[in-house]
Coordinates of C-alpha atoms in Angstrom, one line a residue:
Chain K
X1 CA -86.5 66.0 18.1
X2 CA -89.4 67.7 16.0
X3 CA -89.1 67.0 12.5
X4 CA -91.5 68.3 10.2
X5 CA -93.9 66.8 7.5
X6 CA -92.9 62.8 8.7
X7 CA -89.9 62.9 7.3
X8 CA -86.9 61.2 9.4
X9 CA -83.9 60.8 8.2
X10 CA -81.1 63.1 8.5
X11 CA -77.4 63.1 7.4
X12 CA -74.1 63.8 8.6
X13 CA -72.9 66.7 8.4
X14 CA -69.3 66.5 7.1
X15 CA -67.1 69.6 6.6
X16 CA -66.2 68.2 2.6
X17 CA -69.7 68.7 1.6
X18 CA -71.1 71.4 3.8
X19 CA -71.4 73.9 1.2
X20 CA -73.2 71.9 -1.2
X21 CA -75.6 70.8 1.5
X22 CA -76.2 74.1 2.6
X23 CA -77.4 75.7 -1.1
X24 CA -78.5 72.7 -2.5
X25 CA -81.6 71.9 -3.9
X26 CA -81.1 67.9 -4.2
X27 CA -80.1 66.4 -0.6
X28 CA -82.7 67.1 1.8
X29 CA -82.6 65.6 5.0
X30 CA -84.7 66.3 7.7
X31 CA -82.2 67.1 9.9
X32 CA -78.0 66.7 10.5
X33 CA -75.7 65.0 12.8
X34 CA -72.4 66.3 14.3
X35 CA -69.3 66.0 16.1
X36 CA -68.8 68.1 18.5
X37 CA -65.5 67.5 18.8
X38 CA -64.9 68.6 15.5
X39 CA -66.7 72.3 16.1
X40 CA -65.8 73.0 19.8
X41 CA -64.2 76.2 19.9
X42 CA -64.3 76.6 16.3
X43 CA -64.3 80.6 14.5
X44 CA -63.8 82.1 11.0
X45 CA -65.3 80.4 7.9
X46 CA -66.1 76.9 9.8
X47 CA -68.1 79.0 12.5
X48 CA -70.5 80.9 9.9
X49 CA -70.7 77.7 7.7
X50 CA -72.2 75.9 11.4
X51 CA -74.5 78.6 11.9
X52 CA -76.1 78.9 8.6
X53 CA -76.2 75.1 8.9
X54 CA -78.4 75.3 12.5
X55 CA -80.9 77.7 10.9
X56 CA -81.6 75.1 8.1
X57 CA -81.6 72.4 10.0
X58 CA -82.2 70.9 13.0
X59 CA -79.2 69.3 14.4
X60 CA -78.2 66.0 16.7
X61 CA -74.9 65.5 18.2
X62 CA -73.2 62.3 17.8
X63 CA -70.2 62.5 20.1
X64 CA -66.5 60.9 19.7
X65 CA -64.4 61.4 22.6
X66 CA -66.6 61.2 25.6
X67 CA -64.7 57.5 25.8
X68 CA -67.7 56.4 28.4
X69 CA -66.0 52.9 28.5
X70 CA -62.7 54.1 29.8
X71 CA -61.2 53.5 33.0
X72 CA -60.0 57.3 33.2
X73 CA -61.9 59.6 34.5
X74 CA -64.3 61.6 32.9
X75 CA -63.1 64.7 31.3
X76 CA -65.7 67.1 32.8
X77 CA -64.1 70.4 31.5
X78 CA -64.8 68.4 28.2
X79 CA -68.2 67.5 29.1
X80 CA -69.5 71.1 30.3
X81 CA -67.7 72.3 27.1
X82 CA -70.7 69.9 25.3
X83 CA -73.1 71.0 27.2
X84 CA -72.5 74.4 26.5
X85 CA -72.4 73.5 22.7
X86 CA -75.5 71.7 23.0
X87 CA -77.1 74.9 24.3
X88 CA -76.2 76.8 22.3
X89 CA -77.7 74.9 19.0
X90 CA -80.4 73.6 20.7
X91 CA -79.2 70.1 20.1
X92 CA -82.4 67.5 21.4
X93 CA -80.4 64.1 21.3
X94 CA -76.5 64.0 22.4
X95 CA -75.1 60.1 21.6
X96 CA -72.2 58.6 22.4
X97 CA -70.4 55.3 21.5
X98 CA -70.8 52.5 24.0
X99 CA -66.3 51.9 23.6
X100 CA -63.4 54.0 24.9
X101 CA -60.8 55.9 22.6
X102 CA -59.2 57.5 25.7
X103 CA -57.3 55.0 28.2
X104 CA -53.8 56.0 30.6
X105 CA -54.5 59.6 29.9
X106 CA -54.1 59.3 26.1
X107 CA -56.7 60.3 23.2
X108 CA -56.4 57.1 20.4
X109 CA -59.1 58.6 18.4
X110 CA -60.4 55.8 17.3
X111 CA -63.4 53.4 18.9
X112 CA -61.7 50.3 21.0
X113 CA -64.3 47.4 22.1
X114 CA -65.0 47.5 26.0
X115 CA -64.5 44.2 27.8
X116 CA -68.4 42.4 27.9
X117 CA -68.0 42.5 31.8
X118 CA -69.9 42.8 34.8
X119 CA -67.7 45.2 36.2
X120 CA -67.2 47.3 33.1
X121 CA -71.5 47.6 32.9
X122 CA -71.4 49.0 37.1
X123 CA -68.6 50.9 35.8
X124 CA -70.2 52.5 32.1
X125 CA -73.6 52.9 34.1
X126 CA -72.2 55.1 37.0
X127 CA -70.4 56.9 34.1
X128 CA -73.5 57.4 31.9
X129 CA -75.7 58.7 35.2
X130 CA -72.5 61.3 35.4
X131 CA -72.7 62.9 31.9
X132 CA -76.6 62.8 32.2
X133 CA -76.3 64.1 35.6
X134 CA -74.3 67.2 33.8
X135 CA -75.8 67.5 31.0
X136 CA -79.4 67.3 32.5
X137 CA -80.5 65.3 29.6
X138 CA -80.3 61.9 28.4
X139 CA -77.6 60.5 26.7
X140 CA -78.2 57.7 23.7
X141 CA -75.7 55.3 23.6
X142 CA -74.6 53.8 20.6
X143 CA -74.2 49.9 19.5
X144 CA -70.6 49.9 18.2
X145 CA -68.9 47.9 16.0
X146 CA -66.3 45.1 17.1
X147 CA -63.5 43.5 15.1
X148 CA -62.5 41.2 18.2
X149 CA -63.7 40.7 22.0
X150 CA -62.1 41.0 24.9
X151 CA -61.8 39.5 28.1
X152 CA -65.7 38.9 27.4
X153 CA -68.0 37.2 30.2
X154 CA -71.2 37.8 28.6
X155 CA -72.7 38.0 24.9
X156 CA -72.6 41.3 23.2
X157 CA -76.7 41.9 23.6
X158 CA -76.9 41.3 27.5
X159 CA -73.6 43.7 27.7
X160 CA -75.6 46.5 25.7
X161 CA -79.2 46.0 27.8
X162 CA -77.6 45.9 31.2
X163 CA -76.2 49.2 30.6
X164 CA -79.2 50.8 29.0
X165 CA -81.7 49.5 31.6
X166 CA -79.1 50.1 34.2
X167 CA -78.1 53.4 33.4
X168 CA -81.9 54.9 32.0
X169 CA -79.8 55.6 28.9
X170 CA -81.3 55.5 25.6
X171 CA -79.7 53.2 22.5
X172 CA -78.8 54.6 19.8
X173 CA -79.0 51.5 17.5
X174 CA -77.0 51.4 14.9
X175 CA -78.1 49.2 11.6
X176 CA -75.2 49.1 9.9
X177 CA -73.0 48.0 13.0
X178 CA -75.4 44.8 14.4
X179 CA -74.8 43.7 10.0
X180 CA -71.1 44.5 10.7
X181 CA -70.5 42.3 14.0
X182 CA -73.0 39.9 12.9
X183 CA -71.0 38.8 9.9
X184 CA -67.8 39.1 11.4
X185 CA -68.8 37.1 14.6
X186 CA -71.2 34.9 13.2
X187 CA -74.9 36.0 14.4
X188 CA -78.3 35.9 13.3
X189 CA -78.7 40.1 13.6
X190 CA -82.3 39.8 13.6
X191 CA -82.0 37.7 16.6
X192 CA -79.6 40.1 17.9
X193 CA -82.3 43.2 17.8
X194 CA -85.0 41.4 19.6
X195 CA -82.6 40.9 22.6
X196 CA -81.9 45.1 22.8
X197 CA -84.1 46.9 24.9
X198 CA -86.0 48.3 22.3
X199 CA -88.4 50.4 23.7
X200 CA -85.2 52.9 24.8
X201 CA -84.2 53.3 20.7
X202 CA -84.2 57.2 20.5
X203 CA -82.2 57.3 17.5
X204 CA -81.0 55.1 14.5
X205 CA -77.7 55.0 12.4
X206 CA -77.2 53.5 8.6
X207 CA -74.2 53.5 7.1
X208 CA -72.1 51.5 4.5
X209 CA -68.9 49.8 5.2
X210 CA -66.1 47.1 3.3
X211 CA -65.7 43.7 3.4
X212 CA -61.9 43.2 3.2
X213 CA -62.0 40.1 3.1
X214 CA -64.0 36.7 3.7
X215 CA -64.4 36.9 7.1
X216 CA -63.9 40.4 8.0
X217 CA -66.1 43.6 7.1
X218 CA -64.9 47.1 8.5
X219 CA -67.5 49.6 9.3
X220 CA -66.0 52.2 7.0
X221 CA -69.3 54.9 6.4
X222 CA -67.1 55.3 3.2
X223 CA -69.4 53.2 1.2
X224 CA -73.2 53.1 -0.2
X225 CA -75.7 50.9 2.1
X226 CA -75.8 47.6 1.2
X227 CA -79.1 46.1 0.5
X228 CA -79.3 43.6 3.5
X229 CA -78.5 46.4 5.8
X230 CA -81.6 47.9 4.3
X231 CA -83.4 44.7 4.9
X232 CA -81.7 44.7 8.1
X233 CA -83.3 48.4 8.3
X234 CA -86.6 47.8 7.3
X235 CA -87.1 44.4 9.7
X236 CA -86.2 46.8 12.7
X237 CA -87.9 49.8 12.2
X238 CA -91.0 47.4 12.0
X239 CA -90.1 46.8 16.0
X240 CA -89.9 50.5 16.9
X241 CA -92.2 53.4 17.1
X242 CA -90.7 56.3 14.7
X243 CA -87.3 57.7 15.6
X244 CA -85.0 59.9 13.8
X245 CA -83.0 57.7 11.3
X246 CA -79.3 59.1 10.6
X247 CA -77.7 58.4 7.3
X248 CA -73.5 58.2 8.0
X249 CA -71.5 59.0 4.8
X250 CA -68.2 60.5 6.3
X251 CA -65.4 59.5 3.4
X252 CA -65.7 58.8 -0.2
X253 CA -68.6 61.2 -0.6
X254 CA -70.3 60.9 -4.2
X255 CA -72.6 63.3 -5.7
X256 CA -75.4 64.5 -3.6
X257 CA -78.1 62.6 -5.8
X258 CA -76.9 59.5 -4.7
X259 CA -76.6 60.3 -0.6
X260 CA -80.5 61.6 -1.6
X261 CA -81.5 58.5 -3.5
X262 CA -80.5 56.2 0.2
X263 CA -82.2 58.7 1.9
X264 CA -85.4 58.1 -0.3
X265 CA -85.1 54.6 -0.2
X266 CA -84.9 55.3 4.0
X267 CA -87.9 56.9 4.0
X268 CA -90.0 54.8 1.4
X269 CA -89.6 51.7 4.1
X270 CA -90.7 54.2 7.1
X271 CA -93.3 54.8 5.4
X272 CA -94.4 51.5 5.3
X273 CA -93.2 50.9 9.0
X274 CA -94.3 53.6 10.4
X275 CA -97.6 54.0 8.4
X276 CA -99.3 56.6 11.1
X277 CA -98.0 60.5 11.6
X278 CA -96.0 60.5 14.7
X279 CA -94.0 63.5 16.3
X280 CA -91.5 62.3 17.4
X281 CA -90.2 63.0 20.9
Chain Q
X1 CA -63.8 51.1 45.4
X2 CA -63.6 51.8 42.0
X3 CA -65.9 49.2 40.1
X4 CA -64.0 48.7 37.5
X5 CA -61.7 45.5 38.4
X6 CA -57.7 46.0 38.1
X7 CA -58.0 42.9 35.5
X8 CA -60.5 44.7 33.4
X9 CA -58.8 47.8 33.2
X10 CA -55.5 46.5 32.6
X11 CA -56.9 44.6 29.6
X12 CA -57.9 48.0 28.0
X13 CA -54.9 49.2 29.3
X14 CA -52.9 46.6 27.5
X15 CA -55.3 47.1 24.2
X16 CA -54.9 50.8 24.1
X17 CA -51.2 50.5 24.1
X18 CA -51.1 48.6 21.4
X19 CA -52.7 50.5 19.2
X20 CA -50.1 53.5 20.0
X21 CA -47.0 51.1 19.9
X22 CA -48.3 48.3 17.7
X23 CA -46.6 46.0 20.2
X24 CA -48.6 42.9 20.4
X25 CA -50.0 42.0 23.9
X26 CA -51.3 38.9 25.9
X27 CA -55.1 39.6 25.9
X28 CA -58.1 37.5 27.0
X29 CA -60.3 35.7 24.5
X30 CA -59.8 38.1 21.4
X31 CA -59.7 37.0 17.9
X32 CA -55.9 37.7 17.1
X33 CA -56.1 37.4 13.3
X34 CA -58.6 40.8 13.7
X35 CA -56.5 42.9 16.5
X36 CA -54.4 44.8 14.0
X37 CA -57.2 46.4 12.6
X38 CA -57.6 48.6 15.6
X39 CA -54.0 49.6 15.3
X40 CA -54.2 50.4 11.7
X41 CA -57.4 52.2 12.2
X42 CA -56.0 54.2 15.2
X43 CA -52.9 54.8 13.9
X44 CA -54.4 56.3 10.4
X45 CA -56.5 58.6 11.6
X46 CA -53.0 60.0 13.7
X47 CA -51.0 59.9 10.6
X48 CA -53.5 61.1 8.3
X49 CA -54.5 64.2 10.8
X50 CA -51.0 65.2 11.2
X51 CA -50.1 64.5 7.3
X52 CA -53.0 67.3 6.7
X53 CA -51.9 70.0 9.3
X54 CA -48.1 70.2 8.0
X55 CA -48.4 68.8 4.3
X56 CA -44.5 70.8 3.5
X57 CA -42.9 69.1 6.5
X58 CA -44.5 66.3 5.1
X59 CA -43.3 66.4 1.6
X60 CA -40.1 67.4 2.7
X61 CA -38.7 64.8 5.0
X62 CA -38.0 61.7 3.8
X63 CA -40.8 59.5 3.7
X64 CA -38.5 57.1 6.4
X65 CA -37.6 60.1 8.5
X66 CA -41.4 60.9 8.5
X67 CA -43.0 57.9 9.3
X68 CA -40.5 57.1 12.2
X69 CA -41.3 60.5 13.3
X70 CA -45.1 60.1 13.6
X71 CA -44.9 56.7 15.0
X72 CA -42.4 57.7 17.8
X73 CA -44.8 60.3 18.3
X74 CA -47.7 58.2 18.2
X75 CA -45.7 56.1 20.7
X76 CA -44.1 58.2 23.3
X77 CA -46.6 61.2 23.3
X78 CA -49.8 60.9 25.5
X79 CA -52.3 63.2 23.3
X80 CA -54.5 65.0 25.4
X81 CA -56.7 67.2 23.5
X82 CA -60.4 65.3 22.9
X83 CA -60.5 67.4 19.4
X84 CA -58.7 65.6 16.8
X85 CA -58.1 68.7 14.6
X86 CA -55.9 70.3 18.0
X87 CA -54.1 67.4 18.0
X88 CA -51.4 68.6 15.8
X89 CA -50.3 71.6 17.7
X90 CA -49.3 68.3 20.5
X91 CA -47.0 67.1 17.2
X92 CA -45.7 70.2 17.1
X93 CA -44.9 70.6 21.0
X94 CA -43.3 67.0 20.8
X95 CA -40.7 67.8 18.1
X96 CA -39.2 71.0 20.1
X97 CA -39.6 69.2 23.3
X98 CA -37.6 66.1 22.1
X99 CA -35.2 68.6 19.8
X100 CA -36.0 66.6 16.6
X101 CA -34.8 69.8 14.5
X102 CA -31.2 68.9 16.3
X103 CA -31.3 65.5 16.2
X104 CA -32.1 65.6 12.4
X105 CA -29.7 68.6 11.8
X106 CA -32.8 70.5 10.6
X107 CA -32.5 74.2 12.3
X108 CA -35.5 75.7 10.5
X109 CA -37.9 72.1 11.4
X110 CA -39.5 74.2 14.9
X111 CA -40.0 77.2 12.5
X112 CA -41.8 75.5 9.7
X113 CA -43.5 73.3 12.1
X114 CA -45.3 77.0 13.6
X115 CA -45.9 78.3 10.4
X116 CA -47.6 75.4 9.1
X117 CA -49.6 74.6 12.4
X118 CA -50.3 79.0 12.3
X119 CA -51.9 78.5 9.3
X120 CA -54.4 76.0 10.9
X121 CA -54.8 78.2 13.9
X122 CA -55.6 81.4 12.4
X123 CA -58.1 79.2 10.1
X124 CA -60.1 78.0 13.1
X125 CA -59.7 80.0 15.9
X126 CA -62.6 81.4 18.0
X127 CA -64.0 84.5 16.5
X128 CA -62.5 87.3 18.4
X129 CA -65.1 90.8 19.0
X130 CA -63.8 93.7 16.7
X131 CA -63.4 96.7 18.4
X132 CA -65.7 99.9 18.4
X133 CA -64.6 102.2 15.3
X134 CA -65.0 105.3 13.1
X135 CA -63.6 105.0 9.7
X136 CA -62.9 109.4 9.6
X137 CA -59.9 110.0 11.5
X138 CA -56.5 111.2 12.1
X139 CA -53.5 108.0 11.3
X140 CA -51.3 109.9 13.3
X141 CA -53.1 111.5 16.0
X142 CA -55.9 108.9 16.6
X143 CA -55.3 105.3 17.9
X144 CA -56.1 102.9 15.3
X145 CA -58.4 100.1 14.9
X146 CA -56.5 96.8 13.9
X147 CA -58.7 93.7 12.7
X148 CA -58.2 91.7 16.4
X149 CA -58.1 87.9 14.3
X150 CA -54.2 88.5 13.8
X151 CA -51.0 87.1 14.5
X152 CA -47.9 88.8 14.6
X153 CA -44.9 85.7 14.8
X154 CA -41.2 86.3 14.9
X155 CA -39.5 83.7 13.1
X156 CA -35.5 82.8 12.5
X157 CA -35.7 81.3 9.4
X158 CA -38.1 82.1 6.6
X159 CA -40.0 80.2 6.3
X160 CA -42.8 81.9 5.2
X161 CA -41.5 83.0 2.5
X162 CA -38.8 80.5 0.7
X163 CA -39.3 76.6 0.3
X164 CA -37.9 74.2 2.7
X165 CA -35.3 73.1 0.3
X166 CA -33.9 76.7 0.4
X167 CA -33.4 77.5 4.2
X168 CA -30.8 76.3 4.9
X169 CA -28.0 79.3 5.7
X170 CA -30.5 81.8 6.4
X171 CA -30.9 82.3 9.6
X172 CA -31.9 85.5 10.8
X173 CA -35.1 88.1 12.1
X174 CA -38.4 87.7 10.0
X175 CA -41.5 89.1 10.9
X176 CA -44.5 87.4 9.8
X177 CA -48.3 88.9 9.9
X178 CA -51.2 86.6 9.8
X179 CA -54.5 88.0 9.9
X180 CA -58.2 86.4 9.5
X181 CA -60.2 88.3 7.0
X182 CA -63.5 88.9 8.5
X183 CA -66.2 87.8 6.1
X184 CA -64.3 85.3 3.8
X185 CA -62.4 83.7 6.6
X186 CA -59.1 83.7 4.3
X187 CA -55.7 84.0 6.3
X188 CA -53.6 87.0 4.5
X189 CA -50.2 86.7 5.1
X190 CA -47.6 89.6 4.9
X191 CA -44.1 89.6 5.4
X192 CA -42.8 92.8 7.2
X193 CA -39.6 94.3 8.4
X194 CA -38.9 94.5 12.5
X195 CA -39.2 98.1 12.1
X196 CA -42.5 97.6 10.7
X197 CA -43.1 94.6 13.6
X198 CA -42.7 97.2 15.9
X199 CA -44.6 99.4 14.9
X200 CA -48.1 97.1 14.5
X201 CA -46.3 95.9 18.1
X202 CA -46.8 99.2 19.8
X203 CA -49.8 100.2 17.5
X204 CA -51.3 97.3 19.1
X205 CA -50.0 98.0 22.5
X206 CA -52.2 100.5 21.9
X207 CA -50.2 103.9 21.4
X208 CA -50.5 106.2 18.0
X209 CA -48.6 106.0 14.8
X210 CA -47.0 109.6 16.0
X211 CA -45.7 108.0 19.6
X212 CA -44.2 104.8 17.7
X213 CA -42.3 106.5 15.1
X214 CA -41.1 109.1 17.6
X215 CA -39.7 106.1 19.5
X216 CA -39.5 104.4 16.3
X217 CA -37.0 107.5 15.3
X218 CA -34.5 107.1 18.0
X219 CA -34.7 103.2 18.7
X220 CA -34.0 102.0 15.1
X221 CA -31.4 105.2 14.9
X222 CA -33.0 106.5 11.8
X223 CA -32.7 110.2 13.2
X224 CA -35.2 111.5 10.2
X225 CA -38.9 111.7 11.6
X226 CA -40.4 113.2 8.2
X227 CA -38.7 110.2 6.1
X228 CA -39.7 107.4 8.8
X229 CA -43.2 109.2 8.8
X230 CA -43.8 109.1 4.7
X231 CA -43.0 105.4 4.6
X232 CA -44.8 104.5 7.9
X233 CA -48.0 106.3 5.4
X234 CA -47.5 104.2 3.1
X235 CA -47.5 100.7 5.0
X236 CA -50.6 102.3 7.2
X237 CA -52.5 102.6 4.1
X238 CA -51.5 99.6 2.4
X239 CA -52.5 97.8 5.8
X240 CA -55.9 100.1 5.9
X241 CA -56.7 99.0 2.3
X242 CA -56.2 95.6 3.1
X243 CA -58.8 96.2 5.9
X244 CA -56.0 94.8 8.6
X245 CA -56.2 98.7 10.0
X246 CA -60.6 99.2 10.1
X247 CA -60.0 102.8 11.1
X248 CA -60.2 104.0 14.6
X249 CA -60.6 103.6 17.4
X250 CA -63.8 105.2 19.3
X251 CA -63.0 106.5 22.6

């Protein structure tokens, strides 16, 4: 993605502040982030807001139905429907999250936890060489966060590399979910990162999330980062060359100041990190 | 041979269905303090979607009625769009497939359901080409130019036009028409008469004002083509100020 002046970090774009974003003055991100899913197909006053938004900003698509872990097929109408949208606003990085949230030929909506399995990483890798195949560009694949295993036969990290070496995917590696499932499944997350393959990171997510209780922390992106995530954030971006760097706030939205304050504080630590000008590719 | 193993699958399988029935299931090596988080999350995002596309069915049933509703929904119903905001229009389907509006003695529920899910539609629909037009022309004489983002939906109860609490008893043929404003995006809603529904009908079908009120004349028995014409005027215009009619056609 070509981002101008070395600046990186982007943010969501989310229907409940789209108007402020587009006129104002405070939040300026280098680029935005969206659903798909939620602009598919889409006319009227939603349609004119997307467009003004593309020729602000240039945009990444962050995909939430794909389900590449499923055991049903893919939905191809679905996926040519993408890559006509991606087209069509000159989208440069498409990701997906590595779960399924489609399974007996019903939508859930929602991100379940694939089974850390041999079979399911054949399975997820023929299925990622598919969508890349049709969309004849590479797909980044996101870390996601896990509230419970199952059926696991390997560890979390050798799950994510064997489908990202496997496939010739790239990660999308999410912050905000390695501090998620390292608290609630009890793992150094620095450790974690060194095991990913990171010379595939195209892409970064931070977000905030809630602890609910002692042992359990939801990854909400209704909340303000938490400063270990930025520690969290600054240790890994010291391991990569410079990749866009998306800032998730999708409920409980405060006042733009404060979604540009995280964003400042994003791009002060790049700026340490990644001390040289970079465009990034 | 698929290379996904039958044991792998099945524990998806077994997960997924959980989360839509919020029946517990045997599965391999979880932690089973955590697994009703999924269902909670899963089944909020359902509740919450459909609780935002029909907010007076909503507040209108009985908060016990409701929630059984959506979770036999959630339940029974395999959704199959990949766009969360569609999948309300699947709610809709559901309750006239299984009758709910019978089973709850409701006869209005199917009506209200459209209306409300309309509304959504007409908000977020693909744009739709206008047509060609002049805005100098002839309303009787020259085929008219109707704004193309519009719906034109029989209904047998009002709904439309009278709160839920007050439908009950008034069954009968309204005419509702919904159209998409073309630089604000605002739905305009109108309620009109079935003389006038057939007339945007046939205006639509693409014959002139004169050829619908001649049949208009002799179909609705009014047997007085100057008064049927002065009125027709006057609901043109109102619909051409409104900027529902954009003028006409070019040939």
């Amino acid at each position: 993605m070509q981002l101008k002046d070395n600046k990186y970090i982007g943010i969501g774009f989310r229907k409940d502040f789209s108007e402020e974003l587009l006129d104002s003055t405070v939040l300026k991100p280098a680029f935005i982030e969206l659903a798909p899913e939620n602009w598919i197909g889409m006319g009227g006053y939603w349609k004119k807001q997307l467009d003004k938004a593309a020729e602000k900003f240039p945009i990444s698509c962050h995909g939430l139905s794909l389900s590449i872990g499923s055991p049903d097929d893919l939905d191809l109408d679905f996926l040519y429907k993408i890559k006509k949208f991606i087209k069509d606003y000159k989208v440069q990085i498409y990701s997906e999250h590595l779960s399924y949230a489609k399974c007996d030929n019903a939508h859930l909506y929602d991100l379940l936890p694939i089974p850390f399995r041999k079979d399911a990483v054949k399975h997820i890798i023929a299925r990622i060489k598919q969508v890349q195949e049709v969309l004849e560009m590479p797909l980044a694949i996101e870390n996601v966060s896990y509230y419970t295993p199952v059926a696991a036969e390997m560890d979390e990290a050798t799950f994510i590399s064997e489908i990202v070496n496997g496939s010739g995917c790239n990660l999308l590696l999410d912050v905000n979910n390695v501090y998620v499932n390292s608290f609630n499944h009890k793992y150094n997350a620095k450790e974690f990162i060194k095991k990913l393959p990171l010379n595939k990171v195209a892409y970064i997510h931070m977000a905030g999330h809630e602890q609910i209780s002692d042992t359990v922390i939801i990854d909400t992106h209704g909340e303000a980062v938490i400063d270990q995530v930025f520690d969290l954030f600054e240790y890994t971006t010291s391991l990569l060359k410079p990749v866009p760097v998306l800032l998730e706030r999708d409920f409980n939205i405060p006042e733009l100041e404060e979604l540009q304050g995280e964003i400042t504080r994003m791009e002060t630590i790049v700026s340490k990190t990644w001390k040289k000008e970079h465009a990034i590719a | 041979m698929p290379l996904l193993k039958e044991e792998t699958r099945q524990q998806q399988s077994k997960l997924a269905e959980y989360c839509k029935t919020g029946i517990v299931p045997e599965l391999n090596g979880i932690i089973e303090e955590n697994l009703h988080h999924y269902r909670r999350l899963v089944f909020n995002i359902g509740i919450d979607t459909i609780e935002t596309a029909y907010p007076i069915t909503y507040r209108f049933l009985p908060d016990e009625i409701w929630d059984k509703l959506v979770y036999e929904f959630y339940a029974e119903h395999k959704c199959q769009t990949p766009q969360v905001w569609r999948m309300p229009l699947e709610f809709y389907d559901y309750c006239v497939e299984k009758d709910i509006q019978g089973k709850l003695n409701l006869p209005f529920l199917n009506d209200l359901l459209y209306f409300e899910w309309l509304e959504l539609e007409m908000h977020t629909m693909e744009d739709i080409p206008y047509p060609s037009y002049d805005t100098k022309g002839d309303l009787l004489k020259n085929l008219l130019a109707i704004n193309p983002e519009h719906k034109l939906v029989k209904f047998t109860y009002p709904v439309h036009v009278l709160a839920a609490t007050e439908l009950e008893g008034k069954e009968g043929n309204y005419f509702l028409l919904m159209y998409r404003e073309k630089e604000s995006g605002r739905i305009q809603f109108m309620d009109v008469s079935i003389l006038y529904a057939y007339i945007l009908e046939q205006i639509q079908n693409g014959l002139t004002l004169h050829a619908v009120l001649t049949d208009a004349d002799s179909l609705f028995q009014i047997n007085n083509f100057e008064m049927l014409k002065e009125h027709a005027l006057v609901f043109i215009n109102d619909l051409k100020q409104r900027q529902f009619i954009l003028g006409f056609l070019n040939k």
